[in-house]
Amino acid sequence: MSSREVVVLSVGGVRFVTRASTLQQFPESRLARMVSDNDQEFKLVNGEFFVDRDGALFSYIMDFLRTLQVSLPTDFSDYQRLQREAEFYGLYPLANLLSQEHLLKPRLEILEVRFSLQEMQAFFRIFGSCSTTIEALAEQITVFTGQQSGQGWNSPFPSQKTLVPLPLERPSHHDMLFLCGTEYSAGDQFVARYVSIKPDKRKLINGTNVLGLLLDTLLRDGFRLISTRTVASEEKVECYTFERMKRAAGLAIMVNQTPGSSGVAQARRSQVQKGK
């Protein structure tokens, strides 16, 4: 059996097909011993190893063996059951990580958009509990400015005019400020500020339109609107609060073979940042 490259397992009625080398990532585990016919509890039936355990949880075991990382769905809650399965298979590095479930649980991310509409201008301030989200938004949002003749709030973007991009105000790593609209300059001249939010290519000057595009962008990015309130009625400041479950950083197991260990895998834990 040890010479076979492909191994088929039926775990609780769920069929898995993998390489023998994948099951041998941790040489002292029961799965590695199974491949070498050194664990009699795993019965070979019609060319498949039958394992009377939870097949759904074993899919996470297989993902761990293939990637050497623990990355669980945001709605996962069976940490103790999965830890018990890892212990059954002799995957103690995985079991040790699962015992520290606070490292693996997703975190709730809060983001707040404050919007103020004053005459011909609209002011935006975005607060976020996660600085990386604010950094990503800052890369998506661009404010362009230019001096226009007789331009009002509802005037379209004058494509023949040259506009200059402005840097966003960043009071801290967790918030940013920008505004759009027009303000009187001199004579019939107005200073106009347009906002563009990637991947949308439009340059918008109307604050209500910018707000709508910003909220749609956040919803597409996985945020959920949980409340809308007025925080300063005299200044017409509206606050939109969003939340999103942010996936925890993946935890990786680094497997090293040490001299004199007789093939015993040594493991150490390191954090690997995952995407959102």
Short mmCIF file of N, CA and C in Angstrom, two decimals, residues 121-212:
data_model
loop_
_atom_site.label_atom_id
_atom_site.label_comp_id
_atom_site.label_asym_id
_atom_site.label_seq_id
_atom_site.Cartn_x
_atom_site.Cartn_y
_atom_site.Cartn_z
N GLN A 121 -21.96 72.07 -1.08
CA GLN A 121 -20.90 71.11 -0.80
C GLN A 121 -21.39 69.98 0.09
N ALA A 122 -20.72 68.85 -0.03
CA ALA A 122 -21.00 67.70 0.83
C ALA A 122 -19.69 67.25 1.47
N PHE A 123 -19.74 66.98 2.78
CA PHE A 123 -18.56 66.57 3.53
C PHE A 123 -18.69 65.11 3.95
N PHE A 124 -17.61 64.36 3.83
CA PHE A 124 -17.59 62.95 4.17
C PHE A 124 -16.47 62.69 5.18
N ARG A 125 -16.78 61.88 6.18
CA ARG A 125 -15.74 61.39 7.09
C ARG A 125 -16.01 59.91 7.32
N ILE A 126 -15.00 59.08 7.11
CA ILE A 126 -15.13 57.64 7.24
C ILE A 126 -14.22 57.16 8.38
N PHE A 127 -14.84 56.47 9.36
CA PHE A 127 -14.10 55.88 10.47
C PHE A 127 -14.15 54.36 10.30
N GLY A 128 -13.06 53.67 10.62
CA GLY A 128 -13.05 52.22 10.54
C GLY A 128 -12.25 51.59 11.66
N SER A 129 -12.76 50.47 12.20
CA SER A 129 -12.02 49.77 13.26
C SER A 129 -10.79 49.06 12.71
N CYS A 130 -10.77 48.81 11.40
CA CYS A 130 -9.63 48.13 10.76
C CYS A 130 -8.90 49.12 9.86
N SER A 131 -7.66 49.43 10.18
CA SER A 131 -6.91 50.43 9.42
C SER A 131 -6.64 49.97 7.99
N THR A 132 -6.50 48.66 7.77
CA THR A 132 -6.23 48.18 6.40
C THR A 132 -7.42 48.43 5.48
N THR A 133 -8.64 48.38 6.03
CA THR A 133 -9.83 48.68 5.22
C THR A 133 -9.83 50.15 4.82
N ILE A 134 -9.46 51.03 5.76
CA ILE A 134 -9.40 52.46 5.46
C ILE A 134 -8.33 52.73 4.41
N GLU A 135 -7.19 52.04 4.51
CA GLU A 135 -6.13 52.19 3.51
C GLU A 135 -6.63 51.77 2.13
N ALA A 136 -7.37 50.65 2.08
CA ALA A 136 -7.89 50.17 0.80
C ALA A 136 -8.90 51.15 0.21
N LEU A 137 -9.77 51.71 1.05
CA LEU A 137 -10.74 52.70 0.57
C LEU A 137 -10.04 53.96 0.07
N ALA A 138 -8.99 54.36 0.79
CA ALA A 138 -8.25 55.56 0.39
C ALA A 138 -7.63 55.38 -1.00
N GLU A 139 -7.29 54.15 -1.36
CA GLU A 139 -6.74 53.89 -2.69
C GLU A 139 -7.83 53.89 -3.76
N GLN A 140 -9.08 53.61 -3.34
CA GLN A 140 -10.19 53.59 -4.29
C GLN A 140 -10.76 54.98 -4.57
N ILE A 141 -10.70 55.87 -3.57
CA ILE A 141 -11.35 57.17 -3.66
C ILE A 141 -10.35 58.24 -4.11
N THR A 142 -10.73 58.99 -5.14
CA THR A 142 -9.90 60.10 -5.62
C THR A 142 -10.76 61.34 -5.74
N VAL A 143 -10.25 62.45 -5.23
CA VAL A 143 -10.93 63.74 -5.35
C VAL A 143 -10.17 64.58 -6.38
N PHE A 144 -10.91 65.12 -7.35
CA PHE A 144 -10.33 65.97 -8.39
C PHE A 144 -10.85 67.40 -8.20
N THR A 145 -10.00 68.38 -8.43
CA THR A 145 -10.42 69.77 -8.28
C THR A 145 -10.02 70.57 -9.51
N GLY A 146 -10.79 71.63 -9.74
CA GLY A 146 -10.50 72.52 -10.84
C GLY A 146 -11.38 73.74 -10.76
N GLN A 147 -10.98 74.81 -11.43
CA GLN A 147 -11.77 76.04 -11.42
C GLN A 147 -12.65 76.07 -12.66
N GLN A 148 -13.96 76.24 -12.44
CA GLN A 148 -14.92 76.20 -13.53
C GLN A 148 -15.65 77.53 -13.62
N SER A 149 -16.18 77.81 -14.81
CA SER A 149 -16.93 79.04 -15.03
C SER A 149 -18.42 78.72 -15.01
N GLY A 150 -19.14 79.35 -14.05
CA GLY A 150 -20.59 79.22 -13.99
C GLY A 150 -21.07 77.81 -13.72
N GLN A 151 -20.25 77.02 -13.05
CA GLN A 151 -20.64 75.64 -12.77
C GLN A 151 -21.43 75.57 -11.47
N GLY A 152 -22.53 74.87 -11.50
CA GLY A 152 -23.35 74.68 -10.31
C GLY A 152 -23.31 73.26 -9.82
N TRP A 153 -24.09 72.98 -8.80
CA TRP A 153 -24.11 71.68 -8.13
C TRP A 153 -24.45 70.54 -9.08
N ASN A 154 -25.40 70.77 -9.99
CA ASN A 154 -25.86 69.69 -10.86
C ASN A 154 -25.16 69.67 -12.21
N SER A 155 -24.14 70.49 -12.37
CA SER A 155 -23.46 70.52 -13.66
C SER A 155 -22.66 69.24 -13.88
N PRO A 156 -22.68 68.69 -15.10
CA PRO A 156 -21.92 67.46 -15.37
C PRO A 156 -20.42 67.74 -15.41
N PHE A 157 -19.66 66.67 -15.33
CA PHE A 157 -18.20 66.79 -15.39
C PHE A 157 -17.77 67.35 -16.75
N PRO A 158 -17.08 68.48 -16.76
CA PRO A 158 -16.63 69.08 -18.04
C PRO A 158 -15.41 68.36 -18.57
N SER A 159 -15.62 67.44 -19.50
CA SER A 159 -14.52 66.58 -19.95
C SER A 159 -13.38 67.36 -20.59
N GLN A 160 -13.67 68.58 -21.09
CA GLN A 160 -12.63 69.34 -21.75
C GLN A 160 -11.73 70.06 -20.75
N LYS A 161 -12.08 70.08 -19.49
CA LYS A 161 -11.30 70.76 -18.48
C LYS A 161 -10.30 69.81 -17.83
N THR A 162 -9.16 70.35 -17.45
CA THR A 162 -8.15 69.56 -16.75
C THR A 162 -8.39 69.65 -15.25
N LEU A 163 -8.54 68.51 -14.61
CA LEU A 163 -8.72 68.47 -13.17
C LEU A 163 -7.49 67.89 -12.50
N VAL A 164 -7.23 68.37 -11.31
CA VAL A 164 -6.04 67.96 -10.56
C VAL A 164 -6.46 67.08 -9.38
N PRO A 165 -5.87 65.89 -9.22
CA PRO A 165 -6.21 65.06 -8.07
C PRO A 165 -5.69 65.66 -6.77
N LEU A 166 -6.51 65.55 -5.72
CA LEU A 166 -6.15 66.06 -4.40
C LEU A 166 -5.92 64.89 -3.44
N PRO A 167 -4.96 64.99 -2.54
CA PRO A 167 -4.79 63.93 -1.52
C PRO A 167 -5.94 63.99 -0.51
N LEU A 168 -6.37 62.83 -0.03
CA LEU A 168 -7.40 62.78 1.00
C LEU A 168 -6.80 63.18 2.34
N GLU A 169 -7.59 63.80 3.16
CA GLU A 169 -7.14 64.11 4.52
C GLU A 169 -7.19 62.84 5.35
N ARG A 170 -6.11 62.54 6.08
CA ARG A 170 -6.02 61.35 6.91
C ARG A 170 -5.64 61.75 8.33
N PRO A 171 -6.61 62.14 9.18
CA PRO A 171 -6.29 62.52 10.55
C PRO A 171 -5.61 61.40 11.34
N SER A 172 -5.93 60.14 11.01
CA SER A 172 -5.30 59.00 11.67
C SER A 172 -5.36 57.82 10.72
N HIS A 173 -4.81 56.67 11.17
CA HIS A 173 -4.86 55.46 10.35
C HIS A 173 -6.28 54.91 10.24
N HIS A 174 -7.18 55.38 11.09
CA HIS A 174 -8.53 54.80 11.15
C HIS A 174 -9.61 55.69 10.56
N ASP A 175 -9.25 56.82 9.97
CA ASP A 175 -10.29 57.65 9.36
C ASP A 175 -9.72 58.50 8.23
N MET A 176 -10.65 59.05 7.43
CA MET A 176 -10.27 59.93 6.34
C MET A 176 -11.39 60.92 6.06
N LEU A 177 -11.03 62.05 5.44
CA LEU A 177 -11.96 63.13 5.14
C LEU A 177 -11.85 63.50 3.67
N PHE A 178 -12.99 63.85 3.07
CA PHE A 178 -12.98 64.45 1.73
C PHE A 178 -14.30 65.16 1.52
N LEU A 179 -14.35 66.02 0.51
CA LEU A 179 -15.59 66.73 0.19
C LEU A 179 -15.75 66.85 -1.31
N CYS A 180 -16.98 67.15 -1.74
CA CYS A 180 -17.26 67.35 -3.15
C CYS A 180 -18.23 68.52 -3.29
N GLY A 181 -18.41 68.99 -4.51
CA GLY A 181 -19.31 70.11 -4.74
C GLY A 181 -18.56 71.33 -5.22
N THR A 182 -19.18 72.49 -5.10
CA THR A 182 -18.57 73.72 -5.58
C THR A 182 -18.60 74.79 -4.50
N GLU A 183 -17.67 75.70 -4.58
CA GLU A 183 -17.68 76.87 -3.71
C GLU A 183 -17.28 78.09 -4.54
N TYR A 184 -17.86 79.24 -4.19
CA TYR A 184 -17.65 80.47 -4.94
C TYR A 184 -16.20 80.92 -4.81
N SER A 185 -15.60 81.33 -5.93
CA SER A 185 -14.22 81.79 -5.93
C SER A 185 -14.16 83.28 -6.21
N ALA A 186 -14.37 83.71 -7.44
CA ALA A 186 -14.35 85.13 -7.81
C ALA A 186 -15.06 85.29 -9.13
N GLY A 187 -15.79 86.38 -9.28
CA GLY A 187 -16.53 86.61 -10.50
C GLY A 187 -17.52 85.48 -10.73
N ASP A 188 -17.47 84.88 -11.91
CA ASP A 188 -18.35 83.74 -12.18
C ASP A 188 -17.58 82.42 -12.05
N GLN A 189 -16.45 82.46 -11.34
CA GLN A 189 -15.62 81.28 -11.17
C GLN A 189 -16.01 80.50 -9.92
N PHE A 190 -15.97 79.17 -10.04
CA PHE A 190 -16.24 78.28 -8.92
C PHE A 190 -15.10 77.28 -8.82
N VAL A 191 -14.76 76.92 -7.59
CA VAL A 191 -13.84 75.81 -7.36
C VAL A 191 -14.69 74.56 -7.22
N ALA A 192 -14.47 73.61 -8.11
CA ALA A 192 -15.29 72.39 -8.11
C ALA A 192 -14.45 71.19 -7.67
N ARG A 193 -15.09 70.31 -6.90
CA ARG A 193 -14.43 69.07 -6.48
C ARG A 193 -15.31 67.89 -6.89
N TYR A 194 -14.70 67.00 -7.65
CA TYR A 194 -15.38 65.79 -8.12
C TYR A 194 -14.78 64.58 -7.41
N VAL A 195 -15.61 63.56 -7.20
CA VAL A 195 -15.15 62.35 -6.52
C VAL A 195 -15.32 61.15 -7.44
N SER A 196 -14.29 60.34 -7.49
CA SER A 196 -14.33 59.08 -8.24
C SER A 196 -14.03 57.93 -7.27
N ILE A 197 -14.80 56.86 -7.36
CA ILE A 197 -14.60 55.69 -6.49
C ILE A 197 -14.44 54.47 -7.38
N LYS A 198 -13.24 53.90 -7.42
CA LYS A 198 -12.98 52.71 -8.23
C LYS A 198 -13.84 51.54 -7.74
N PRO A 199 -14.25 50.66 -8.65
CA PRO A 199 -13.92 50.60 -10.07
C PRO A 199 -14.81 51.47 -10.95
N ASP A 200 -15.77 52.21 -10.34
CA ASP A 200 -16.60 53.12 -11.11
C ASP A 200 -15.72 54.24 -11.68
N LYS A 201 -15.91 54.57 -12.94
CA LYS A 201 -15.04 55.53 -13.62
C LYS A 201 -15.60 56.94 -13.65
N ARG A 202 -16.81 57.13 -13.13
CA ARG A 202 -17.41 58.46 -13.18
C ARG A 202 -16.74 59.41 -12.19
N LYS A 203 -16.82 60.69 -12.50
CA LYS A 203 -16.40 61.75 -11.59
C LYS A 203 -17.67 62.50 -11.18
N LEU A 204 -18.05 62.38 -9.91
CA LEU A 204 -19.33 62.90 -9.43
C LEU A 204 -19.11 64.15 -8.58
N ILE A 205 -19.97 65.12 -8.76
CA ILE A 205 -19.89 66.36 -7.99
C ILE A 205 -21.04 66.47 -6.99
N ASN A 206 -22.15 65.78 -7.27
CA ASN A 206 -23.32 65.83 -6.40
C ASN A 206 -23.10 64.93 -5.18
N GLY A 207 -23.19 65.52 -3.97
CA GLY A 207 -22.89 64.78 -2.75
C GLY A 207 -23.79 63.58 -2.53
N THR A 208 -25.08 63.71 -2.88
CA THR A 208 -26.00 62.59 -2.71
C THR A 208 -25.62 61.43 -3.62
N ASN A 209 -25.17 61.75 -4.83
CA ASN A 209 -24.74 60.69 -5.75
C ASN A 209 -23.46 60.01 -5.25
N VAL A 210 -22.54 60.80 -4.71
CA VAL A 210 -21.30 60.24 -4.16
C VAL A 210 -21.63 59.33 -2.98
N LEU A 211 -22.55 59.77 -2.12
CA LEU A 211 -22.93 58.95 -0.97
C LEU A 211 -23.52 57.63 -1.43
N GLY A 212 -24.40 57.67 -2.42
CA GLY A 212 -24.99 56.43 -2.92
C GLY A 212 -23.96 55.48 -3.48
#
